[in-house]
Amino acid sequence: MRPHHAPVPSAHLLPGQSPVEDYAVVGDGHTAALVSRDGSVDWLCLPGFDSDACFAALLGGPEHGRWRLAVAGATCERRRWVGDSFVLETTYRSATGTAVAVDAMPLGDGRADLVRRLTCTEGEVEVEHEWTVRFGYGAVEPWVQHVQDAQGCDTIRATAGPDALVLRGTRLPRADDHHHVDRFTLRAGESVDLSLTWTPSWRPTPPRLPDGARVEATATAWGLWARGCRYQGRYREAVVRSLLVLRMLTDSATGGIVAAATTSLPESPGGTRNWDYRYTWLRDAALTVEALVEQGFRHEATQWRDWLLRAVAGDPRDVQIMYRVDGGRRMPERELDHLPGWAGSRPVRVGNGAVDQVQHDVLGEVMCALAVARDAGLAETTASWALQRRLVDALLDGWQEPDRGIWEVRGAPRRFTHSGVMTWAAVDRAVRGARAYGLAAPLARWEAARDEIHADVLARGWSSRRRSFVQHEGAEHTDAALLQIPLVGFLPADDPRVLSTVAAVREELEVAPGLLLRYRTEATDDGLAGPEAPFLACSSWLADALARAGDVDGATRVLDAVVPLGGDLGLLAEQYDPVGGHMLGNVPQALSHLALVRAAHSHGRAERLRAERSGAPVAGPDREQRRTTDEEDRG
């Protein structure tokens, strides 16, 4: 285990900013709001995940927009979810009393609303209310006016360009120097109810809906969905929360799955590794679908496959590695100079320049996901299989060319070992699908290519000196993505080459128990400066590989190190700094959560197999967890 040193984020935070792990997230299947521990909504893009933010204090300060509803002088005593939902309940205690806040984004009513309620439950509390709207990621101050809605109720409406926000409630704040503020007392049993609604600026103020009933219905809807989870192992709470995060990051209208709800939360405080993750990466979305399908959620697979057909329609040579949530192709990367960044981390970026990269591994993840969905009963259509044939044939025309790899390096392209493994996986799943389901395909060509790719990876990706697979051809260092070799069935999990690679990855990249770097930045030409913290998905890949190899205790130790990092709400960012004890990177991160779900799935299966072999009783049989075939291991 090699040492890791990273700056402590709290020492770099700007006034009004909070640590990443202090944020809760509430969402409605179209967008999400980040709510700090002290009751400030510091990030919200409306009406969609990849829309401009109207509250951007997360990446700046209060002057860049926030909605704060707080108890003066209070400490946050407890935060919890209402059941298996994204209805957030926070308890505050001050010297004079106690209050409970409830935050939610209602589901299923065709609206983009954020509902907030603060109730004094004991004594009395002083409430501080600040509403500062800044459209365009904090750059545009709106025109604000007091108007009446269709029911004759007073509202505050903020308008700029195509966007309008409407605030209403039992008590509205007053204008004060380009902000709206209020301060008042609540006594035991008293509440203040507030709601925020986005609407196109050219439309009239929409009517108010019954917030209490909508919040209850939202909590119920989330809970009913979560009941579909098949997993019954020791990490069930973390698995269910992770699945909920994945569902929340899935746009319920289009089926697009975003990688995270935020942009530009850094991989290192004060550094430049700051990226916009509010888009649909084919890789991350495909892996999300696999995690969901394994746990019994087929609808999302159908919805995503339909999204995929629309997004990549046309010439397969024009396929991108990522798209907008609605399948749009344009997301030019630009820098927002007016924002100082979280913990002073600049540049703040929107859009993502990696959209134009070639990454050969992407189709592997897509084909694996489609194979899992197919085996779960999602029948191929003429269009869906035709698309897969075209994509595989296009991949075979250029698979030997260097690419940018899973980590989207901005240095020189390489022949990455992981890219070769996933290229093999793409062809392998195509071959298996054609054979198992009688689908028309050029099987002789595909099978020959599959064998050729497998041999090529073994020859070029293996280092006899290291006794390990290495990051790319000609390298002598590893990469945590190599842990996926057994996860996709390229080699069996107990193959000596796999076991020695897992050991080499741990020796080089494990910087705290169970926590791995993606790669050593000093050894990898990624085109960027500065360090980064351990990448949480890599920890779950390690646990998954160990479980598949039969090392249940080793997998348990890794998962026991990762799961508690989700804190009181079970939310994982992209990375974790074990020195400072802080989350880093964009949040909540789909890749971190989906990898945890899949590792827990493999761990539960391995635990059951060990118990069955030892003759010990196996409690709560679960059909999916009891499957131990090679076919599932390859899934």
XYZ file of C-alpha atoms in Angstrom:
635
model
C 0.000 0.000 0.000
C 1.516 3.266 -1.128
C 0.953 6.602 0.641
C -1.444 9.211 -0.639
C -1.375 12.874 0.257
C -4.024 15.390 -0.745
C -4.972 18.817 0.578
C -7.809 18.985 3.094
C -10.905 20.540 1.430
C -12.260 22.380 4.493
C -9.137 24.508 4.586
C -9.895 25.744 1.064
C -13.639 26.356 1.183
C -14.813 29.837 0.269
C -17.245 31.722 2.544
C -20.683 30.107 2.457
C -19.480 26.861 0.844
C -19.991 23.416 2.390
C -18.025 20.158 2.126
C -19.299 17.855 -0.610
C -20.417 15.224 1.913
C -22.621 17.792 3.655
C -24.979 17.950 0.684
C -28.181 15.968 0.370
C -29.856 15.589 -3.006
C -33.549 15.689 -3.835
C -34.727 14.988 -7.365
C -37.774 14.412 -9.519
C -36.466 12.284 -12.383
C -35.670 15.362 -14.462
C -33.265 17.363 -12.307
C -31.913 17.521 -8.767
C -31.243 20.062 -6.010
C -28.315 19.952 -3.610
C -29.287 20.956 -0.065
C -26.567 21.737 2.464
C -26.657 20.608 6.069
C -27.674 24.120 7.165
C -30.637 24.259 4.780
C -29.234 26.066 1.752
C -30.130 24.921 -1.762
C -26.801 25.711 -3.390
C -27.285 23.936 -6.739
C -30.317 23.527 -8.957
C -30.576 23.351 -12.746
C -34.049 23.858 -14.184
C -35.912 22.340 -15.833
C -33.388 19.553 -16.569
C -30.093 18.123 -15.323
C -28.142 19.767 -18.156
C -29.991 23.100 -18.034
C -28.325 26.241 -16.692
C -28.242 26.543 -12.911
C -30.437 29.131 -11.205
C -28.782 28.477 -7.819
C -25.007 28.153 -8.254
C -23.574 28.998 -4.816
C -22.055 25.501 -4.830
C -19.408 26.806 -7.232
C -19.233 30.341 -5.911
C -20.920 32.176 -3.089
C -24.359 33.359 -1.967
C -24.236 36.091 -4.592
C -24.364 33.397 -7.307
C -27.771 32.188 -6.205
C -29.115 30.085 -3.374
C -32.291 29.381 -1.422
C -31.566 29.205 2.284
C -34.193 28.277 4.879
C -32.379 27.906 8.180
C -32.750 28.035 11.944
C -30.541 30.761 13.411
C -27.804 29.481 15.714
C -28.870 25.865 15.257
C -26.931 22.690 14.720
C -28.064 19.897 12.430
C -28.997 17.130 14.826
C -30.113 14.542 12.291
C -30.795 14.061 8.589
C -32.763 11.148 7.206
C -34.788 10.040 4.231
C -38.492 9.466 4.685
C -38.448 5.732 4.009
C -36.872 4.657 0.738
C -37.420 8.012 -0.956
C -35.823 11.324 -1.821
C -37.976 13.204 0.661
C -35.407 14.707 3.026
C -36.097 15.361 6.699
C -33.610 17.433 8.733
C -33.834 18.124 12.466
C -32.295 21.336 13.835
C -31.719 22.225 17.485
C -30.986 25.713 18.791
C -30.673 27.096 22.311
C -34.402 27.914 22.310
C -36.058 25.113 20.423
C -36.174 22.370 17.796
C -37.418 22.421 14.211
C -37.810 19.870 11.442
C -37.351 20.731 7.756
C -38.782 18.673 4.898
C -37.480 19.107 1.329
C -38.764 17.309 -1.744
C -39.216 17.542 -5.496
C -42.669 16.078 -6.270
C -42.969 13.330 -8.869
C -45.357 12.668 -11.668
C -47.260 15.917 -12.064
C -45.474 17.406 -15.074
C -44.035 20.213 -12.976
C -40.523 21.273 -11.982
C -41.135 22.142 -8.316
C -39.098 22.204 -5.115
C -41.223 22.080 -1.967
C -39.944 23.078 1.491
C -41.564 23.027 4.922
C -40.072 24.059 8.276
C -41.965 23.166 11.466
C -41.096 24.158 15.043
C -41.568 21.041 17.157
C -40.363 22.331 20.533
C -39.891 25.760 22.132
C -39.352 28.487 19.546
C -36.846 29.102 16.784
C -35.689 32.077 14.760
C -35.947 31.368 11.031
C -33.645 32.929 8.441
C -34.962 32.906 4.890
C -32.935 34.043 1.879
C -34.008 33.659 -1.747
C -31.447 34.779 -4.307
C -32.100 33.759 -7.907
C -29.314 34.077 -10.466
C -29.903 32.466 -13.836
C -27.103 31.471 -16.209
C -24.999 29.741 -13.540
C -25.054 32.774 -11.265
C -24.347 35.365 -13.965
C -27.808 36.768 -14.722
C -29.826 38.782 -12.222
C -33.538 38.410 -13.032
C -36.406 40.880 -13.147
C -38.382 40.189 -9.963
C -41.984 41.207 -9.314
C -44.807 40.368 -6.932
C -47.750 38.906 -8.887
C -50.869 36.903 -8.182
C -51.353 33.377 -9.470
C -54.551 31.979 -10.975
C -56.004 31.448 -7.496
C -55.382 35.032 -6.433
C -52.459 34.131 -4.138
C -49.422 36.385 -3.820
C -46.238 35.086 -5.451
C -42.756 36.336 -6.272
C -41.812 35.776 -9.906
C -38.222 36.031 -11.159
C -37.788 36.219 -14.937
C -34.791 36.265 -17.270
C -34.855 35.238 -20.916
C -36.725 31.945 -21.351
C -36.853 31.097 -17.651
C -39.102 32.104 -14.789
C -39.167 30.962 -11.177
C -42.234 31.416 -9.007
C -41.967 31.434 -5.201
C -45.045 31.154 -3.054
C -45.850 30.188 0.482
C -47.436 31.035 3.791
C -44.896 33.817 4.292
C -42.847 35.429 1.522
C -39.520 37.253 1.904
C -38.974 40.952 1.180
C -36.714 42.564 -1.401
C -33.443 43.829 0.077
C -30.476 44.906 -2.061
C -31.016 42.493 -4.984
C -31.975 39.615 -2.681
C -35.142 38.536 -0.915
C -34.802 37.970 2.820
C -36.907 37.404 5.908
C -36.418 36.658 9.592
C -39.221 35.542 11.887
C -40.088 33.355 14.859
C -41.831 29.992 14.792
C -43.291 28.565 17.977
C -44.076 24.945 18.764
C -46.639 23.644 16.305
C -46.165 26.437 13.763
C -44.865 25.906 10.235
C -43.833 27.820 7.168
C -44.597 26.244 3.777
C -42.833 27.321 0.584
C -42.685 26.086 -2.977
C -40.622 26.986 -6.022
C -41.878 26.354 -9.553
C -40.013 26.717 -12.853
C -42.038 27.773 -15.868
C -41.226 29.077 -19.332
C -41.175 32.843 -19.020
C -43.813 33.354 -21.714
C -46.413 31.340 -19.824
C -48.646 32.623 -17.015
C -47.877 31.739 -13.425
C -49.028 28.129 -12.948
C -51.579 27.300 -10.247
C -50.482 26.179 -6.826
C -50.874 22.472 -6.089
C -51.430 20.830 -2.663
C -47.827 20.461 -1.494
C -48.435 18.189 1.499
C -50.305 15.575 -0.514
C -47.712 15.716 -3.288
C -44.850 15.139 -0.848
C -46.644 12.148 0.674
C -47.380 10.725 -2.762
C -43.741 11.251 -3.776
C -42.419 9.374 -0.733
C -44.852 6.547 -1.475
C -43.885 6.368 -5.148
C -40.173 6.134 -4.405
C -40.824 3.473 -1.775
C -42.948 1.364 -4.100
C -40.226 1.463 -6.742
C -37.531 0.474 -4.231
C -39.528 -2.598 -3.224
C -38.583 -4.163 -6.546
C -34.976 -4.641 -5.407
C -34.097 -8.351 -5.323
C -30.958 -8.033 -3.221
C -31.341 -9.318 0.344
C -27.709 -9.391 1.507
C -25.915 -7.650 4.337
C -25.520 -4.399 2.352
C -29.194 -4.060 1.459
C -29.610 -0.528 2.829
C -26.675 0.767 0.777
C -27.797 -1.148 -2.310
C -31.356 0.184 -2.154
C -30.142 3.761 -1.703
C -27.708 3.351 -4.600
C -30.454 1.992 -6.839
C -32.634 4.943 -5.884
C -29.805 7.296 -6.839
C -29.493 5.585 -10.213
C -33.237 5.898 -10.787
C -33.183 9.555 -9.732
C -30.387 10.240 -12.238
C -32.504 8.685 -15.021
C -34.645 11.168 -16.888
C -38.146 9.753 -16.638
C -39.241 11.293 -19.938
C -36.341 10.474 -22.279
C -34.593 7.557 -20.558
C -31.249 9.370 -20.626
C -29.088 8.565 -17.579
C -26.730 11.275 -16.349
C -23.360 10.511 -14.767
C -23.905 12.979 -11.901
C -26.073 15.935 -10.950
C -23.246 18.499 -10.825
C -20.385 20.038 -12.749
C -16.874 21.054 -11.744
C -16.677 19.657 -8.229
C -12.946 18.952 -8.294
C -10.945 15.764 -8.054
C -8.433 17.755 -6.011
C -9.312 20.970 -4.101
C -7.901 23.978 -5.888
C -6.995 21.859 -8.904
C -8.030 21.897 -12.553
C -9.527 18.389 -12.845
C -13.049 19.780 -12.869
C -15.569 18.324 -15.324
C -19.225 18.552 -16.253
C -20.936 15.207 -15.603
C -24.573 16.234 -16.263
C -24.733 14.248 -19.503
C -25.403 10.704 -20.625
C -22.208 8.734 -21.122
C -22.949 5.557 -23.050
C -20.541 3.720 -20.747
C -21.942 4.895 -17.420
C -25.531 4.570 -18.597
C -24.949 1.027 -19.847
C -23.361 0.002 -16.557
C -26.300 1.584 -14.735
C -28.695 -0.505 -16.798
C -26.775 -3.665 -15.913
C -26.991 -2.863 -12.198
C -30.716 -2.136 -12.424
C -31.555 -5.220 -14.479
C -29.625 -7.502 -12.122
C -31.881 -6.278 -9.340
C -35.085 -6.787 -11.288
C -35.734 -3.381 -12.866
C -36.487 -4.122 -16.519
C -38.504 -1.027 -17.370
C -35.422 1.187 -17.146
C -33.574 -1.108 -19.568
C -36.365 -0.806 -22.102
C -36.492 2.942 -21.705
C -32.719 3.307 -22.078
C -32.581 1.038 -25.135
C -35.201 3.218 -26.791
C -33.127 6.283 -25.859
C -30.035 4.616 -27.344
C -31.756 3.878 -30.635
C -32.743 7.515 -30.980
C -29.434 8.991 -29.815
C -27.082 6.997 -32.040
C -29.357 6.817 -35.087
C -27.509 7.341 -38.351
C -24.012 6.446 -39.481
C -22.226 4.308 -36.822
C -19.049 6.277 -37.514
C -20.782 9.300 -36.009
C -21.516 7.663 -32.655
C -20.363 9.762 -29.695
C -19.300 8.549 -26.264
C -21.822 10.888 -24.599
C -24.979 12.833 -25.372
C -27.271 15.340 -23.796
C -30.106 13.938 -21.719
C -32.526 14.235 -24.635
C -30.036 12.636 -27.046
C -28.674 15.940 -28.356
C -25.102 15.865 -29.610
C -23.772 19.344 -28.893
C -22.181 20.104 -25.527
C -19.171 22.327 -26.298
C -16.873 22.765 -23.337
C -16.518 26.304 -22.039
C -15.295 27.981 -18.879
C -17.370 30.170 -16.555
C -14.898 32.829 -15.487
C -17.356 34.575 -13.158
C -17.436 31.592 -10.778
C -14.496 31.051 -8.388
C -15.244 27.329 -8.066
C -15.760 25.050 -5.100
C -12.787 25.489 -2.778
C -11.307 27.842 -5.373
C -11.069 25.069 -7.971
C -10.917 26.578 -11.437
C -11.782 26.512 -14.195
C -15.486 25.916 -13.717
C -16.578 24.077 -16.859
C -19.883 23.429 -18.568
C -20.046 21.117 -21.534
C -17.444 18.419 -21.980
C -14.688 18.327 -24.571
C -14.349 14.553 -24.224
C -17.455 14.248 -26.402
C -15.202 14.104 -29.469
C -12.856 11.419 -28.153
C -12.526 7.889 -29.475
C -12.955 5.357 -26.650
C -13.093 1.780 -27.875
C -14.294 0.390 -24.552
C -17.666 2.147 -24.731
C -19.335 -0.309 -27.074
C -18.237 -3.149 -24.798
C -20.222 -1.715 -21.913
C -23.192 -1.052 -24.188
C -23.225 -4.589 -25.582
C -22.843 -6.101 -22.093
C -25.831 -4.105 -20.880
C -27.943 -5.091 -23.859
C -26.978 -8.727 -23.321
C -28.015 -8.617 -19.662
C -31.328 -7.025 -20.651
C -31.832 -9.601 -23.387
C -31.181 -12.488 -20.986
C -33.633 -10.908 -18.535
C -36.384 -11.129 -21.134
C -36.145 -7.901 -23.100
C -36.668 -9.207 -26.628
C -34.647 -7.736 -29.447
C -36.490 -5.760 -32.083
C -35.459 -5.602 -35.715
C -34.144 -2.082 -35.118
C -32.272 -2.855 -31.885
C -30.397 -5.840 -33.327
C -29.660 -4.036 -36.582
C -28.117 -1.214 -34.566
C -25.912 -3.634 -32.629
C -24.722 -5.329 -35.817
C -23.752 -2.009 -37.357
C -21.949 -0.837 -34.236
C -19.962 -4.053 -33.869
C -18.980 -4.066 -37.533
C -17.823 -0.443 -37.266
C -15.770 -1.269 -34.157
C -14.018 -4.121 -35.922
C -12.887 -1.752 -38.646
C -10.775 0.298 -36.207
C -10.264 -1.569 -32.939
C -6.475 -1.695 -33.290
C -6.164 2.097 -33.377
C -5.053 3.891 -30.167
C -7.800 5.585 -28.180
C -8.338 7.770 -25.093
C -9.597 4.959 -22.912
C -12.071 4.771 -20.049
C -10.399 7.642 -18.200
C -10.710 10.019 -21.150
C -7.074 11.041 -21.056
C -6.220 14.303 -22.725
C -2.669 13.195 -23.397
C -1.497 10.974 -26.251
C -3.831 8.172 -27.382
C -2.664 4.678 -26.400
C -3.572 1.072 -26.964
C -5.154 0.684 -23.548
C -5.498 -2.850 -22.236
C -8.945 -2.154 -20.812
C -10.112 -0.868 -24.193
C -8.984 -4.131 -25.775
C -10.766 -6.177 -23.111
C -14.004 -4.287 -23.659
C -13.668 -4.540 -27.440
C -13.484 -8.290 -26.952
C -16.551 -8.097 -24.682
C -18.533 -6.229 -27.342
C -17.889 -8.926 -29.946
C -18.343 -11.726 -27.427
C -21.816 -10.504 -26.420
C -22.766 -10.099 -30.063
C -21.706 -13.654 -30.833
C -23.487 -15.067 -27.795
C -26.643 -13.137 -28.533
C -26.740 -14.277 -32.135
C -26.220 -17.918 -31.196
C -28.575 -18.018 -28.208
C -31.463 -16.183 -29.829
C -31.065 -17.126 -33.483
C -30.272 -13.571 -34.571
C -28.844 -13.012 -38.028
C -25.147 -12.194 -37.902
C -21.808 -12.723 -39.707
C -20.804 -15.262 -37.071
C -17.676 -16.570 -38.770
C -16.230 -13.047 -39.024
C -17.230 -12.126 -35.503
C -15.869 -15.298 -33.915
C -12.556 -14.945 -35.723
C -12.310 -11.302 -34.632
C -13.137 -12.232 -31.039
C -10.311 -14.760 -30.958
C -7.907 -12.313 -32.591
C -8.711 -9.546 -30.094
C -8.340 -11.916 -27.138
C -4.916 -13.045 -28.319
C -3.864 -9.466 -29.018
C -4.737 -8.306 -25.502
C -2.884 -11.249 -23.950
C 0.170 -10.435 -26.046
C 0.230 -6.636 -25.783
C -1.419 -6.011 -22.421
C 0.563 -8.468 -20.297
C 3.940 -7.722 -18.722
C 6.048 -10.785 -18.022
C 8.301 -8.702 -15.793
C 5.445 -7.415 -13.633
C 3.490 -10.677 -13.871
C 0.501 -8.456 -14.420
C -1.617 -6.847 -17.063
C -0.583 -3.223 -17.512
C -2.340 0.003 -18.419
C -1.395 0.040 -22.088
C 0.970 -1.506 -24.588
C 4.569 -0.768 -23.602
C 3.714 0.292 -20.031
C 4.950 -1.277 -16.803
C 2.351 0.287 -14.519
C -1.171 -0.796 -13.745
C -4.605 0.807 -13.903
C -7.634 0.015 -11.721
C -9.724 -0.549 -14.862
C -7.822 -3.846 -15.218
C -9.990 -5.149 -12.369
C -12.803 -5.451 -14.903
C -11.024 -8.282 -16.723
C -12.814 -10.958 -14.656
C -16.001 -8.881 -14.354
C -16.696 -9.211 -18.084
C -15.408 -12.783 -18.376
C -12.300 -12.059 -20.441
C -10.511 -14.462 -18.095
C -11.889 -16.431 -15.122
C -11.679 -14.616 -11.798
C -9.407 -17.336 -10.360
C -7.033 -17.393 -13.349
C -3.468 -16.918 -12.023
C -2.982 -13.971 -14.389
C -6.041 -12.276 -12.937
C -5.040 -12.957 -9.346
C -1.543 -11.582 -9.894
C -2.990 -8.512 -11.643
C -5.344 -7.843 -8.728
C -2.376 -8.094 -6.378
C -0.302 -5.722 -8.534
C -3.133 -3.187 -8.738
C -3.516 -3.223 -4.962
C 0.189 -2.895 -4.366
C 0.483 0.094 -6.697
C -2.853 1.881 -6.298
C -4.332 1.051 -2.877
C -3.574 4.082 -0.701
C -5.824 3.227 2.259
C -7.617 -0.019 3.133
C -9.974 -0.747 0.249
C -9.433 2.647 -1.438
C -7.731 2.732 -4.843
C -6.528 5.411 -7.200
C -7.569 5.033 -10.835
C -3.906 5.184 -11.786
C -0.759 6.961 -10.678
C -0.957 10.397 -12.269
C 2.833 10.656 -12.341
C 3.013 7.517 -14.480
C 0.106 8.266 -16.822
C 0.104 10.838 -19.597
C -3.406 12.132 -19.011
C -2.619 15.670 -20.206
C -3.423 17.203 -16.816
C -1.533 18.484 -13.814
C -2.013 17.727 -10.145
C -3.014 14.740 -8.023
C -6.372 13.148 -7.426
C -7.956 11.143 -4.629
C -9.035 7.483 -4.597
C -11.828 6.720 -7.051
C -14.730 4.986 -5.304
C -15.891 2.851 -8.231
C -12.456 1.218 -8.291
C -12.934 0.016 -4.714
C -16.148 -1.719 -5.696
C -14.469 -3.258 -8.742
C -11.868 -4.674 -6.360
C -14.540 -6.109 -4.080
C -16.328 -7.560 -7.112
C -13.179 -9.222 -8.441
C -12.337 -10.664 -5.016
C -15.857 -12.023 -4.567
C -15.832 -13.675 -7.999
C -12.498 -15.297 -7.144
C -14.009 -16.754 -3.966
C -12.283 -14.394 -1.527
C -15.474 -13.487 0.314
C -13.674 -12.187 3.398
C -11.453 -9.925 1.299
C -14.469 -8.584 -0.575
C -16.245 -8.007 2.742
C -13.348 -5.965 4.070
C -13.363 -3.737 1.004
C -17.121 -3.210 1.054
C -17.017 -2.548 4.792
C -14.522 0.232 4.054
C -16.578 1.770 1.223
C -20.187 1.587 2.386
C -19.783 3.830 5.487
C -18.300 6.587 3.320
C -21.851 7.342 2.146
C -22.487 8.939 5.533
C -25.885 9.486 7.080
C -27.674 9.633 3.725
C -25.770 6.958 1.787
C -24.630 9.287 -1.010
C -21.341 8.741 -2.822
C -19.354 11.266 -4.804
C -16.744 10.362 -7.384
C -13.747 10.214 -5.060
C -12.808 10.182 -1.385
C -9.796 11.699 0.349
C -8.840 9.380 3.229
C -6.377 11.935 4.614
C -8.896 14.739 5.075
C -11.927 12.492 5.344
C -13.863 14.298 2.606
C -15.759 13.430 -0.545
C -14.431 14.926 -3.762
C -15.703 15.171 -7.318
C -19.206 15.354 -8.705
C -22.116 14.066 -6.635
C -24.070 11.861 -6.504
C -21.909 9.850 -8.866
C -23.705 7.127 -10.824
C -20.509 5.126 -11.402
C -19.751 4.974 -7.668
C -23.257 3.783 -6.858
C -23.676 1.289 -9.699
C -20.299 -0.296 -8.993
C -21.302 -0.706 -5.340
C -24.582 -2.371 -6.343
C -22.839 -4.828 -8.631
C -20.102 -5.608 -6.097
C -22.707 -6.296 -3.409
C -24.527 -8.554 -5.876
C -21.357 -10.566 -6.549
C -20.501 -10.623 -2.841
C -23.931 -11.965 -1.936
C -23.682 -14.661 -4.583
C -20.201 -15.678 -3.405
C -21.295 -15.698 0.212
C -24.182 -18.023 -0.629
C -21.980 -20.326 -2.662
C -19.499 -20.591 0.199
C -22.297 -21.393 2.628
C -23.758 -24.039 0.330
C -20.374 -25.708 -0.146
C -19.760 -25.776 3.585
C -23.192 -27.217 4.276
C -24.234 -24.193 6.332
C -27.889 -23.108 6.127
C -28.625 -20.436 3.548
C -31.207 -17.951 4.766
C -33.703 -16.179 2.527
C -33.044 -17.873 -0.831
C -32.987 -15.402 -3.660
C -33.112 -16.792 -7.154
C -30.897 -14.120 -8.678
C -28.248 -14.360 -5.952
C -28.136 -18.156 -6.124
C -27.172 -18.195 -9.790
C -23.482 -19.046 -10.071
C -23.103 -19.969 -13.708
C -20.246 -18.835 -15.880
C -22.779 -16.985 -18.007
C -23.762 -14.759 -15.063
C -20.132 -14.160 -14.129
C -19.574 -12.859 -17.648
C -22.608 -10.544 -17.283
